[in-house]
GROMACS .gro file of C-alpha atoms in nm:
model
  348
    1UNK     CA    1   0.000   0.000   0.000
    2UNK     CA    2   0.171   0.315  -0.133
    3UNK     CA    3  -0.025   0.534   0.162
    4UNK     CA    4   0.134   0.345   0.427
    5UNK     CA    5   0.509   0.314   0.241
    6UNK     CA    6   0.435   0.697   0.272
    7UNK     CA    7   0.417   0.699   0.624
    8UNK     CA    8   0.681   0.454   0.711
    9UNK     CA    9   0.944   0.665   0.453
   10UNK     CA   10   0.865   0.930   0.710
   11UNK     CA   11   0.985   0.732   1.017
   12UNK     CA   12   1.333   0.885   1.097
   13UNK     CA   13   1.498   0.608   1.170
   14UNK     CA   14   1.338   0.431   0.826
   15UNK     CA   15   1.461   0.826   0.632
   16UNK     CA   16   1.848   0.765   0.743
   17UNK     CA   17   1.896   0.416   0.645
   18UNK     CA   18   1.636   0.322   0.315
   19UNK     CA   19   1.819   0.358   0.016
   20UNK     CA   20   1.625   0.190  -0.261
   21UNK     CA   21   1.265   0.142  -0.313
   22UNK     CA   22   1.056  -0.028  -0.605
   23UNK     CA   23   0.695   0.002  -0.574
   24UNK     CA   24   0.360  -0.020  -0.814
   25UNK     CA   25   0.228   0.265  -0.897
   26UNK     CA   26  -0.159   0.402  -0.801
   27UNK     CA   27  -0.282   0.521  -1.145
   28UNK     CA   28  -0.572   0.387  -1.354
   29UNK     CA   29  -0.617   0.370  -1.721
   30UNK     CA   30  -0.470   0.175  -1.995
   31UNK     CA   31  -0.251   0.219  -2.322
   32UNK     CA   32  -0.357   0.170  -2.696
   33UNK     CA   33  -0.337  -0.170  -2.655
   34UNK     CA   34  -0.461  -0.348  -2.332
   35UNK     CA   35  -0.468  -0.274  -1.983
   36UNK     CA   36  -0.162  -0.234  -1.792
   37UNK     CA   37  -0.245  -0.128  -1.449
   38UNK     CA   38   0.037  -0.094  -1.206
   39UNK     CA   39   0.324  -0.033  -1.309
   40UNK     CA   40   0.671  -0.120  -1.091
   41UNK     CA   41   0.882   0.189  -1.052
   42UNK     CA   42   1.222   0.230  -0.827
   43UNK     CA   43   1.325   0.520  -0.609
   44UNK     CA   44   1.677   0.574  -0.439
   45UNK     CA   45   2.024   0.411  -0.567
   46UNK     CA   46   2.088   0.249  -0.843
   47UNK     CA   47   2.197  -0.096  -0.877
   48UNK     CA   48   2.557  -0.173  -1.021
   49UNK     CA   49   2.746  -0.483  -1.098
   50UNK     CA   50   3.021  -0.434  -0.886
   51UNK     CA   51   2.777  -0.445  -0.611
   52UNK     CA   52   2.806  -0.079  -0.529
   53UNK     CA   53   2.538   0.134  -0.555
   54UNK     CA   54   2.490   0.479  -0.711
   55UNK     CA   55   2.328   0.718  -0.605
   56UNK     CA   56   2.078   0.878  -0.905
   57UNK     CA   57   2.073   1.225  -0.979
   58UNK     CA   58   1.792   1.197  -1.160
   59UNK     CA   59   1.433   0.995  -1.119
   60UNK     CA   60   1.283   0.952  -1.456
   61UNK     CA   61   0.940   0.807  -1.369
   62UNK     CA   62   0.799   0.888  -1.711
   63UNK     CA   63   0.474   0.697  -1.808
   64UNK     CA   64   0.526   0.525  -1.523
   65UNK     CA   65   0.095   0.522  -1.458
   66UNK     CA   66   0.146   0.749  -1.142
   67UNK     CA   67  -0.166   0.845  -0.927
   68UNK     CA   68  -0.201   1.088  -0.632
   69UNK     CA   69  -0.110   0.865  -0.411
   70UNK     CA   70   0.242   0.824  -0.580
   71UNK     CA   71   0.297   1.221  -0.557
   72UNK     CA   72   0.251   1.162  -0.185
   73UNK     CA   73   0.531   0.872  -0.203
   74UNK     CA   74   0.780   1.134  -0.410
   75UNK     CA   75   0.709   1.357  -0.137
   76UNK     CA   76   0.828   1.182   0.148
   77UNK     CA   77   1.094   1.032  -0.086
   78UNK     CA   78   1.253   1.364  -0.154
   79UNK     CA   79   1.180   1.478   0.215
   80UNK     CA   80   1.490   1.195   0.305
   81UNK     CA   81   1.839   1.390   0.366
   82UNK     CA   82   2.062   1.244   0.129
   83UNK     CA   83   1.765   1.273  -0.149
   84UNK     CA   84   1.688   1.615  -0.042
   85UNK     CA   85   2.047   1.754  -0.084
   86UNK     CA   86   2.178   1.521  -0.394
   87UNK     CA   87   1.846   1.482  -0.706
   88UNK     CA   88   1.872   1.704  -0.944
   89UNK     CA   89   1.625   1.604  -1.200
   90UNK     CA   90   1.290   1.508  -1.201
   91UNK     CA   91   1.051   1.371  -1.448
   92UNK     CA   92   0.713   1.265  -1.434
   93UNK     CA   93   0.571   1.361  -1.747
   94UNK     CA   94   0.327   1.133  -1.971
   95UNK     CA   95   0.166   1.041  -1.628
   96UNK     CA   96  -0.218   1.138  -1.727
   97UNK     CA   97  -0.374   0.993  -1.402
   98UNK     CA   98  -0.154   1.183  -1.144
   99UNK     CA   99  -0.449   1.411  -1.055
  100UNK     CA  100  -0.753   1.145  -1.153
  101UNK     CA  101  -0.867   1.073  -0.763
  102UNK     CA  102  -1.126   0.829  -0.939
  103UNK     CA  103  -1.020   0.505  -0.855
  104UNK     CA  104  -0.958   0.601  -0.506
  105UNK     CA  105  -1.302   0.834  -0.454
  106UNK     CA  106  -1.448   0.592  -0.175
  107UNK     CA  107  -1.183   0.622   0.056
  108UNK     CA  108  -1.112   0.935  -0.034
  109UNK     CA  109  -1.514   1.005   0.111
  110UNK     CA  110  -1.395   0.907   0.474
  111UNK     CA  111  -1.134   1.103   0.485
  112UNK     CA  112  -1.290   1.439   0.585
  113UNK     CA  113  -1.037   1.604   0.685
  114UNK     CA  114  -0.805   1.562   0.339
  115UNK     CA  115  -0.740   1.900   0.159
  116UNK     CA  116  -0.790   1.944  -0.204
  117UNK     CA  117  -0.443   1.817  -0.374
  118UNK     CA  118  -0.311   1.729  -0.061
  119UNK     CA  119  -0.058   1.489  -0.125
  120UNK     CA  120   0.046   1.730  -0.432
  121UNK     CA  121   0.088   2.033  -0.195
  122UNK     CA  122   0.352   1.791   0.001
  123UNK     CA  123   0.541   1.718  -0.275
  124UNK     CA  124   0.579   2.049  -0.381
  125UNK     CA  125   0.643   2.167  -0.046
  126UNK     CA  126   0.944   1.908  -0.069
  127UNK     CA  127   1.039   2.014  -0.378
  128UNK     CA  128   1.082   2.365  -0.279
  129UNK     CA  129   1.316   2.253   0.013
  130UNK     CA  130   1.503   2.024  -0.226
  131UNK     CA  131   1.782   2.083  -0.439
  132UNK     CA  132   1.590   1.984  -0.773
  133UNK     CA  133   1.673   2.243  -1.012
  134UNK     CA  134   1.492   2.048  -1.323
  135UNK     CA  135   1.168   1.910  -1.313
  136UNK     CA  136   0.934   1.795  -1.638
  137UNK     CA  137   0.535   1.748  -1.542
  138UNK     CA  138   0.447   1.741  -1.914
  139UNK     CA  139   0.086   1.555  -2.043
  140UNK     CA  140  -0.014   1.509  -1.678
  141UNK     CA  141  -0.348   1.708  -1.666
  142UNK     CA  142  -0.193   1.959  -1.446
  143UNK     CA  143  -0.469   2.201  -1.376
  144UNK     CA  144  -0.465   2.528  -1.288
  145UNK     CA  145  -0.491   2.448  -0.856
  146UNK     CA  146  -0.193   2.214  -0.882
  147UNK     CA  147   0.015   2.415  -1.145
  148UNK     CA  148   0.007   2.720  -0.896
  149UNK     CA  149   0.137   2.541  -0.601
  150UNK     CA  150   0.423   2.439  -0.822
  151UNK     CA  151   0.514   2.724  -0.960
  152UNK     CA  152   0.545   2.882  -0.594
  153UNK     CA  153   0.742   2.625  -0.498
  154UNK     CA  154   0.994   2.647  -0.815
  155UNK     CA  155   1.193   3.004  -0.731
  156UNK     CA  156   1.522   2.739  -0.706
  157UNK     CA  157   1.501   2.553  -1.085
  158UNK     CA  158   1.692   2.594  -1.356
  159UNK     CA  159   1.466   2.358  -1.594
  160UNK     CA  160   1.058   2.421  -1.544
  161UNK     CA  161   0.850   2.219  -1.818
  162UNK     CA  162   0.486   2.169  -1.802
  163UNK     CA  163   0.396   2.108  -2.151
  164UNK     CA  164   0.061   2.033  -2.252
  165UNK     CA  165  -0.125   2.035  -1.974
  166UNK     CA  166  -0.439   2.230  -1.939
  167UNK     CA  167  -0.288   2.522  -1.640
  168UNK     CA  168  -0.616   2.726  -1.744
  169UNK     CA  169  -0.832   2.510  -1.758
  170UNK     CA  170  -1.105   2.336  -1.516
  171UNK     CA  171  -0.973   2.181  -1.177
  172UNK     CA  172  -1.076   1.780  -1.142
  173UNK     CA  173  -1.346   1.742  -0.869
  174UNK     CA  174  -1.176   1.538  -0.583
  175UNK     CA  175  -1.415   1.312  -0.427
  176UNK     CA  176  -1.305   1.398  -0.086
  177UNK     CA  177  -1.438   1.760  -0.114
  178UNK     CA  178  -1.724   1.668  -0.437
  179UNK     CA  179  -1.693   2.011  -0.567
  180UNK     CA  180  -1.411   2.190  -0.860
  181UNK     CA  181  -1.124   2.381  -0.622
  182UNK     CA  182  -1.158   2.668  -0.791
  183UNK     CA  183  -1.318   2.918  -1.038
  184UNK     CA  184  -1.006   3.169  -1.133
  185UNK     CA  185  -0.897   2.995  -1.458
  186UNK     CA  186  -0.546   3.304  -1.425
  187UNK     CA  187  -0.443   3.164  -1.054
  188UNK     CA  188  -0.156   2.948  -1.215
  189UNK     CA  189  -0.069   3.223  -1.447
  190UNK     CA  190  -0.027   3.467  -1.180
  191UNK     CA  191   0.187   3.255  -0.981
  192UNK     CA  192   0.381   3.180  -1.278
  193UNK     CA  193   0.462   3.576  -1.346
  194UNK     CA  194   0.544   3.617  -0.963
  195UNK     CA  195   0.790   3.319  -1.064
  196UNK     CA  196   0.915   3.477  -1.361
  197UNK     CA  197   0.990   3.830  -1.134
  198UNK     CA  198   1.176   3.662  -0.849
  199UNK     CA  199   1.353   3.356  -0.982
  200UNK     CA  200   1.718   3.416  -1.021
  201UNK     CA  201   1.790   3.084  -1.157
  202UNK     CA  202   1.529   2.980  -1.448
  203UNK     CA  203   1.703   2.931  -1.802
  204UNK     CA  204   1.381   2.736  -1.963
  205UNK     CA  205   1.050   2.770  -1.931
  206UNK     CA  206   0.892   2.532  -2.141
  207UNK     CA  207   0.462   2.600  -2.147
  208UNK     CA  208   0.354   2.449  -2.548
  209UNK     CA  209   0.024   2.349  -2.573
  210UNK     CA  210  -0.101   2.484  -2.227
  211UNK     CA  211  -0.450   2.582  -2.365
  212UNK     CA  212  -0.288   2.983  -2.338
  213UNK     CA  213  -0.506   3.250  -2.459
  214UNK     CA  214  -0.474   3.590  -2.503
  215UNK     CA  215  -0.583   3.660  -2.103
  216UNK     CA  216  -0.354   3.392  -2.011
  217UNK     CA  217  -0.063   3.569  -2.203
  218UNK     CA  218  -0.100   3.916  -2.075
  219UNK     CA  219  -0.121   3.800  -1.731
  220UNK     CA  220   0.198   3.638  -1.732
  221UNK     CA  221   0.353   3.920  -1.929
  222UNK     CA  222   0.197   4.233  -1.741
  223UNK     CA  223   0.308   4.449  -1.627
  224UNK     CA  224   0.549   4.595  -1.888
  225UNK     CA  225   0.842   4.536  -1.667
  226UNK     CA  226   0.747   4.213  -1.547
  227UNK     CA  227   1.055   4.037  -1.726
  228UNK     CA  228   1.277   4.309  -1.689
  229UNK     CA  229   1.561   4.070  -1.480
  230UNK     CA  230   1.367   3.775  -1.560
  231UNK     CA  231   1.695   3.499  -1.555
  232UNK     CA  232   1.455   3.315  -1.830
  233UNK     CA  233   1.672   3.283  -2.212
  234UNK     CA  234   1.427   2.969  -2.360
  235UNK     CA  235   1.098   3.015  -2.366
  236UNK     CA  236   0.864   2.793  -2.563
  237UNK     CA  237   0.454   2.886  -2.636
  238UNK     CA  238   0.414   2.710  -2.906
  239UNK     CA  239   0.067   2.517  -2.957
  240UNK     CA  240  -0.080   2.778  -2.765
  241UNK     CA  241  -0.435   2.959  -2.922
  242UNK     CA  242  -0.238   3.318  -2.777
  243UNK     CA  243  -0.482   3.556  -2.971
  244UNK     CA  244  -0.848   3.382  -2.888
  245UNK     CA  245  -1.057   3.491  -2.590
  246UNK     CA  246  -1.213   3.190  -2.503
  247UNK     CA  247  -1.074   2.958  -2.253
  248UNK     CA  248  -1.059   2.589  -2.321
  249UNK     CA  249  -0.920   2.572  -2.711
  250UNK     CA  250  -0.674   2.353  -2.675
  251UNK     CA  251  -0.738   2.249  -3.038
  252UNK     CA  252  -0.800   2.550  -3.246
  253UNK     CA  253  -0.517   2.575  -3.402
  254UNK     CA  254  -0.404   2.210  -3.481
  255UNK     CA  255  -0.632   2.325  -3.834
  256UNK     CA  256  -0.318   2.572  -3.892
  257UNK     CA  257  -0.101   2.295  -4.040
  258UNK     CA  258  -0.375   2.241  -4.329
  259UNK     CA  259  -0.320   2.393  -4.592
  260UNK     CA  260  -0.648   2.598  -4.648
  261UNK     CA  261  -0.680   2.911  -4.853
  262UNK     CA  262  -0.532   3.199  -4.741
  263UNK     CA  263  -0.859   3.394  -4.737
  264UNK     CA  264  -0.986   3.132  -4.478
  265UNK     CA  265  -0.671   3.211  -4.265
  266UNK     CA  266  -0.713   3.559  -4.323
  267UNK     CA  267  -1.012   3.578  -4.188
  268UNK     CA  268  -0.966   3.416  -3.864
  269UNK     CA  269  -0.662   3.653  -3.779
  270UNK     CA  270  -0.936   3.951  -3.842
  271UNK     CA  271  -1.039   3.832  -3.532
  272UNK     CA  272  -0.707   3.834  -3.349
  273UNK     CA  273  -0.692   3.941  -2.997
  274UNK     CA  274  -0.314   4.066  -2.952
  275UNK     CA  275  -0.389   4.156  -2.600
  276UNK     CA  276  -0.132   3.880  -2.506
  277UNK     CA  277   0.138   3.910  -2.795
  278UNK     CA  278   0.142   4.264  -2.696
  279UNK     CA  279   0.203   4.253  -2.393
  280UNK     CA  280   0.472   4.019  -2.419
  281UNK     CA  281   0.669   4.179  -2.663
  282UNK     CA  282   0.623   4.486  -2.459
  283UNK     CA  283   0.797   4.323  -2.190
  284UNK     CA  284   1.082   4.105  -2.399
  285UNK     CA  285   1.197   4.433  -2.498
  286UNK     CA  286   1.316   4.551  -2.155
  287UNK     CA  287   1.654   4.575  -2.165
  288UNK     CA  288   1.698   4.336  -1.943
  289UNK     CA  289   1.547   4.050  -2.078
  290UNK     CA  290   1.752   3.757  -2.155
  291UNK     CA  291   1.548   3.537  -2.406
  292UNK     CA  292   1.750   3.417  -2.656
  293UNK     CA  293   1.500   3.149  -2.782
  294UNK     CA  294   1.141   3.235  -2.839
  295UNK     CA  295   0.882   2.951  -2.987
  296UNK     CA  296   0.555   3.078  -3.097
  297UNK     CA  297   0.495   2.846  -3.412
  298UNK     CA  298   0.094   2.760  -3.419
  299UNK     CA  299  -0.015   3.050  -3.203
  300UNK     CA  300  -0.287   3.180  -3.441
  301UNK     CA  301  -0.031   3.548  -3.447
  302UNK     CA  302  -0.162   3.723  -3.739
  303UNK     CA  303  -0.100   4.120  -3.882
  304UNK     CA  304  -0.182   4.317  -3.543
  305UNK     CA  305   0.087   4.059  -3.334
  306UNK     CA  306   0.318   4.052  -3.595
  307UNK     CA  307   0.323   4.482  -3.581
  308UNK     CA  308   0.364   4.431  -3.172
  309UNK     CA  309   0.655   4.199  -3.272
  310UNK     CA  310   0.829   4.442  -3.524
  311UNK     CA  311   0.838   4.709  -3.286
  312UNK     CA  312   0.936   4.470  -2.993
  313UNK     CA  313   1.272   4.418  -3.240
  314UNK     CA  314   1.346   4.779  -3.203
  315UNK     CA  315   1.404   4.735  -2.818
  316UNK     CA  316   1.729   4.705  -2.632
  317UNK     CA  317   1.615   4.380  -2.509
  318UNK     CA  318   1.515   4.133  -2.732
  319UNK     CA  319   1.688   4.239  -2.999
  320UNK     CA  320   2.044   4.252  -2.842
  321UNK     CA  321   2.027   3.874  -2.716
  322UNK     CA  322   1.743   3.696  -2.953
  323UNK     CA  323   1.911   3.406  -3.156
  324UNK     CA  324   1.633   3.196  -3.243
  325UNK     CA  325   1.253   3.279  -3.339
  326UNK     CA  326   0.998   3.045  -3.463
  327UNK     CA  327   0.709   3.153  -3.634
  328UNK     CA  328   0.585   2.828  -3.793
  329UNK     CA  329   0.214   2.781  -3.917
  330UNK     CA  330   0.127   3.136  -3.816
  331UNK     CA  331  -0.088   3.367  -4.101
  332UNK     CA  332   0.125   3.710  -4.058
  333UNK     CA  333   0.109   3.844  -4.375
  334UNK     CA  334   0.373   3.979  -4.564
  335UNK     CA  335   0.549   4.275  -4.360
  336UNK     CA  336   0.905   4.405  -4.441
  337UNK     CA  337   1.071   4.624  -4.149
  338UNK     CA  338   1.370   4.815  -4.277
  339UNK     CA  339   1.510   5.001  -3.940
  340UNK     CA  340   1.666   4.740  -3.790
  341UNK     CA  341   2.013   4.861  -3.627
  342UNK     CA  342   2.183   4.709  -3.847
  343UNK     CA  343   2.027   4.831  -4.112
  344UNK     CA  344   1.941   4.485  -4.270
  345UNK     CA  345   1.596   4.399  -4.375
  346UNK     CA  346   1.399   4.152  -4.195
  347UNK     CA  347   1.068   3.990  -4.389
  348UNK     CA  348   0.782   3.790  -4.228
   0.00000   0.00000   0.00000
């Protein structure tokens, strides 16, 4: 029973001497092909053939089927001294029942005293105290609940990447309070820009195919200065439907790879809320932003981003450190800016 592994782990005399642990994960659902149910992961050292063991700097417990009750596990597995002060890394992505509290909901019922994401908030809580400075929690259903309490627990990584998970989005109702956590759809984005303001440490910031709108955008990118010593330099949106209103459109752009007629395109981009692309160009040119990698392929950008994005290369900031910027599968038009310092002439 992972629950009371969880509790033993946390025995001090069980914290200073455990150095290995393989377990089955919690999770429920099943692959393209058959169900596979539990899965058997390890924690700790790694075996050697010499005998010796190694400790790993890095847990990759990808697809591993994970459930909440795992995250509790992690927890109290990273809460251990030697764990705590040696992992690095971190990955649990491609684990879509980490938040699913289904096949658990009747005990979950008894417990009445069990806050929302409870064994989540621990983990984070460890994480924060941990030196982890890379952690991936990609295609996980990481809602917007959940994604805030890790990003205030990340000010220490160097590696944050939550791709494609729905961060504004709806929260999964957890049996052991029946009702959604939450109604602010921005609470994960608004912990993410007070991330993005006092980390010192962050070099990539990976957030494709987080169901991002225009709202979701400007909130991580206002106000104007909210990136001015931002220690970001990769920063990856791509997937993202940045210039819609609505939330929930995870897939409104996957039509951008067809290739329709280019007064079809045309007219969706007359529709194009730049809100967001404005207000993060505003702030990338601050001079002192360090992005030198920007991703915005499939983002629905069209004329009125593309002008927020010419002028943006005008700015001390993005311009002076910028070295890659992909535009992929977006309808901007064709736009030629000639004022570029160097005089060269840059064409969209």
């Amino acid at each position: 029973d992972v629950c009371f592994l969880t509790g033993w782990i946390r025995n001090s005399s069980v914290r200073l001497n455990l150095r290995r642990l393989e377990v089955y994960s919690t999770g429920a659902g099943s692959r393209e092909v058959g169900d596979y149910g539990a899965v058997k992961y390890s924690l700790g050292f790694a075996p050697a053939k010499d005998g010796e063991h190694q400790f790993k700097r890095e847990e990759i417990l990808r697809n591993k089927n994970l459930g909440p009750a795992d995250s509790g596990l992690l927890a109290a597995w990273l809460a251990k001294e030697d764990t705590r002060k040696q992992l690095k890394s971190i990955d649990i992505s491609e684990n879509r029942f980490l938040f699913d509290f289904e096949t658990t909901k009747e005990e979950r019922k008894q417990l009445l005293h069990m806050q929302p994401f409870e064994s989540w908030a621990d983990f984070c809580e460890s994480l924060e105290a941990s030196a982890v400075t890379e952690i991936r929690v990609g295609e996980t259903r990481l809602s917007p609940t959940p994604a805030r309490l890790l990003f205030r627990s990340s000010t220490n990584l160097h590696v944050l990447d939550v791709q494609g998970n729905p961060i504004t989005g709806e929260d999964l109702v957890d049996p052991a309070t029946s009702v959604a956590v939450h109604t602010d759809h921005l609470c994960a984005m608004t912990a993410l820009r007070e991330l993005v303001q006092a980390s010192e440490m962050m070099y990539v910031l990976d957030l494709s195919r987080c169901e991002l709108n225009a709202a979701a955008l400007h909130e991580l990118a206002s106000p104007a200065d909210a990136w001015a010593n931002s220690s970001i330099q990769t920063l990856l949106l791509d997937g993202n439907p940045l210039t819609t209103g609505d939330f929930g459109t995870a897939t409104a752009l996957t039509s951008l790879h067809d290739d329709r007629p280019v007064a079809t395109l045309q007219a969706q981009t007359d529709h194009e809320d730049c809100s967001g692309t404005a207000a993060l160009f505003g702030a990338l040119s601050h001079p002192g932003t360090r992005v030198t990698e920007l991703d915005l392929s499939y983002c629905g950008l069209g004329a009125r981003s593309a002008d927020a994005m010419a002028e943006a290369l005008h700015g001390a900031g993005i311009q002076q450190n910028l070295r890659t910027l992909r535009l992929t599968g977006n309808h901007l038009g064709g736009i030629v800016i000639d004022e570029l310092s160097d005089g060269t002439l840059w064409w969209v």
